[in-house]
Amino acid sequence: MAGGNAIRGSRVGAGPMGEDERGESAPRQTVSYYCARGHVTSPSFAIGEDSEIPVEWDCPKCGLPAGLDADNPPEPLRNEPYKTHLAYVKERRTDKEGEALLDEALEALRARRTAVVAAD
């Protein structure tokens, strides 16, 4: 025997809702985006005075950028490998500048050491 609950399997507020209860739907426009792997994505956007349709969209299947032109999809993003701190320093300074800085630091270190030895 059932539990005697007449609305079993239903939630509070569940039921058919039409535009009368929800309000009027905004007008929509469906736009197709094409990625480099040939996937097509067609999201719909609300049409309005302040709405703007994006030029690129992320493909939900492969994650690559997708564009509006089917014949010329955007290039996949190129991932840069991880760079160490030393690699960034070498981009900013030449070897000659690096040697000059190293010599300056060594001279300062030697001067501090001789000052400590002379104080003892």
C-alpha positions as a printed NumPy array, in Angstrom:
array([[  0.   ,   0.   ,   0.   ],
       [  1.255,   3.479,  -0.832],
       [  2.002,   5.939,   1.917],
       [ -1.217,   7.821,   1.299],
       [  0.588,  10.86 ,  -0.04 ],
       [ -1.343,  12.179,  -3.026],
       [  1.45 ,  14.357,  -4.308],
       [  4.245,  11.828,  -4.087],
       [  7.122,  12.536,  -6.495],
       [  6.324,  16.203,  -6.729],
       [  8.114,  19.215,  -5.309],
       [  6.771,  22.366,  -3.838],
       [  6.336,  24.83 ,  -6.67 ],
       [  6.569,  22.128,  -9.318],
       [  4.132,  22.087, -12.14 ],
       [  3.613,  23.497, -15.539],
       [  4.552,  27.126, -15.741],
       [  3.765,  29.233, -18.704],
       [  4.718,  32.738, -19.668],
       [  1.809,  33.995, -17.552],
       [  3.61 ,  33.004, -14.362],
       [  7.251,  33.514, -15.443],
       [  6.927,  36.641, -17.466],
       [  7.649,  37.185, -21.099],
       [ 10.812,  35.642, -22.574],
       [ 13.377,  37.982, -24.07 ],
       [ 13.8  ,  37.701, -27.826],
       [ 16.758,  35.475, -28.651],
       [ 19.215,  35.038, -31.495],
       [ 21.108,  31.794, -32.122],
       [ 24.706,  32.243, -33.302],
       [ 26.982,  29.488, -34.656],
       [ 30.645,  29.374, -33.642],
       [ 33.264,  27.179, -35.342],
       [ 36.496,  25.889, -33.764],
       [ 39.709,  24.694, -35.468],
       [ 38.766,  21.033, -34.9  ],
       [ 35.51 ,  21.375, -36.825],
       [ 33.103,  21.51 , -33.888],
       [ 30.056,  23.759, -34.177],
       [ 28.523,  25.406, -31.115],
       [ 25.257,  27.334, -31.311],
       [ 24.451,  29.281, -28.131],
       [ 21.533,  31.673, -28.09 ],
       [ 21.826,  35.265, -26.906],
       [ 19.206,  37.756, -25.817],
       [ 18.622,  40.522, -28.331],
       [ 18.474,  44.029, -26.954],
       [ 19.867,  47.514, -27.179],
       [ 22.714,  46.903, -24.743],
       [ 23.417,  43.271, -25.679],
       [ 26.524,  42.469, -27.657],
       [ 27.291,  39.152, -29.349],
       [ 30.864,  37.994, -28.601],
       [ 33.273,  37.531, -31.513],
       [ 34.807,  34.39 , -29.942],
       [ 33.335,  31.597, -27.819],
       [ 35.03 ,  28.675, -26.063],
       [ 34.178,  25.345, -27.691],
       [ 32.497,  23.142, -25.04 ],
       [ 33.811,  19.943, -26.69 ],
       [ 37.537,  20.676, -26.965],
       [ 38.056,  24.017, -25.169],
       [ 39.631,  25.766, -28.166],
       [ 38.463,  29.246, -29.148],
       [ 35.669,  29.266, -31.718],
       [ 34.827,  32.092, -34.105],
       [ 31.973,  33.216, -36.309],
       [ 33.704,  32.381, -39.631],
       [ 33.369,  28.694, -40.543],
       [ 36.117,  28.887, -43.183],
       [ 38.609,  30.683, -40.955],
       [ 38.304,  29.587, -37.285],
       [ 40.628,  31.202, -34.71 ],
       [ 44.051,  29.689, -34.152],
       [ 44.443,  27.502, -31.06 ],
       [ 46.133,  29.245, -28.146],
       [ 49.843,  28.556, -27.855],
       [ 50.84 ,  27.604, -24.334],
       [ 54.128,  29.05 , -23.188],
       [ 56.269,  26.661, -21.149],
       [ 57.023,  27.508, -17.541],
       [ 59.957,  29.893, -17.209],
       [ 62.263,  30.083, -14.244],
       [ 63.238,  33.327, -12.568],
       [ 66.656,  33.071, -14.21 ],
       [ 65.059,  32.835, -17.675],
       [ 63.143,  36.085, -17.074],
       [ 66.315,  37.794, -15.812],
       [ 68.216,  36.656, -18.916],
       [ 65.501,  38.186, -21.095],
       [ 65.977,  41.568, -19.412],
       [ 69.787,  41.644, -19.182],
       [ 72.637,  40.818, -21.53 ],
       [ 75.524,  38.605, -20.412],
       [ 77.765,  41.669, -20.204],
       [ 75.306,  43.46 , -17.884],
       [ 75.012,  40.301, -15.776],
       [ 78.795,  40.05 , -15.383],
       [ 78.989,  43.723, -14.36 ],
       [ 76.292,  43.203, -11.701],
       [ 78.018,  40.065, -10.432],
       [ 81.378,  41.855, -10.182],
       [ 79.725,  44.722,  -8.29 ],
       [ 78.075,  42.325,  -5.831],
       [ 81.326,  40.404,  -5.293],
       [ 83.235,  43.616,  -4.614],
       [ 80.626,  44.66 ,  -2.03 ],
       [ 80.83 ,  41.215,  -0.393],
       [ 84.636,  41.307,  -0.27 ],
       [ 84.555,  44.805,   1.232],
       [ 82.189,  43.643,   3.99 ],
       [ 84.395,  40.624,   4.731],
       [ 87.546,  42.694,   5.02 ],
       [ 85.703,  45.149,   7.276],
       [ 84.611,  42.294,   9.593],
       [ 88.124,  40.758,   9.654],
       [ 89.707,  44.158,  10.407],
       [ 87.221,  44.726,  13.289],
       [ 88.225,  41.452,  14.989]])
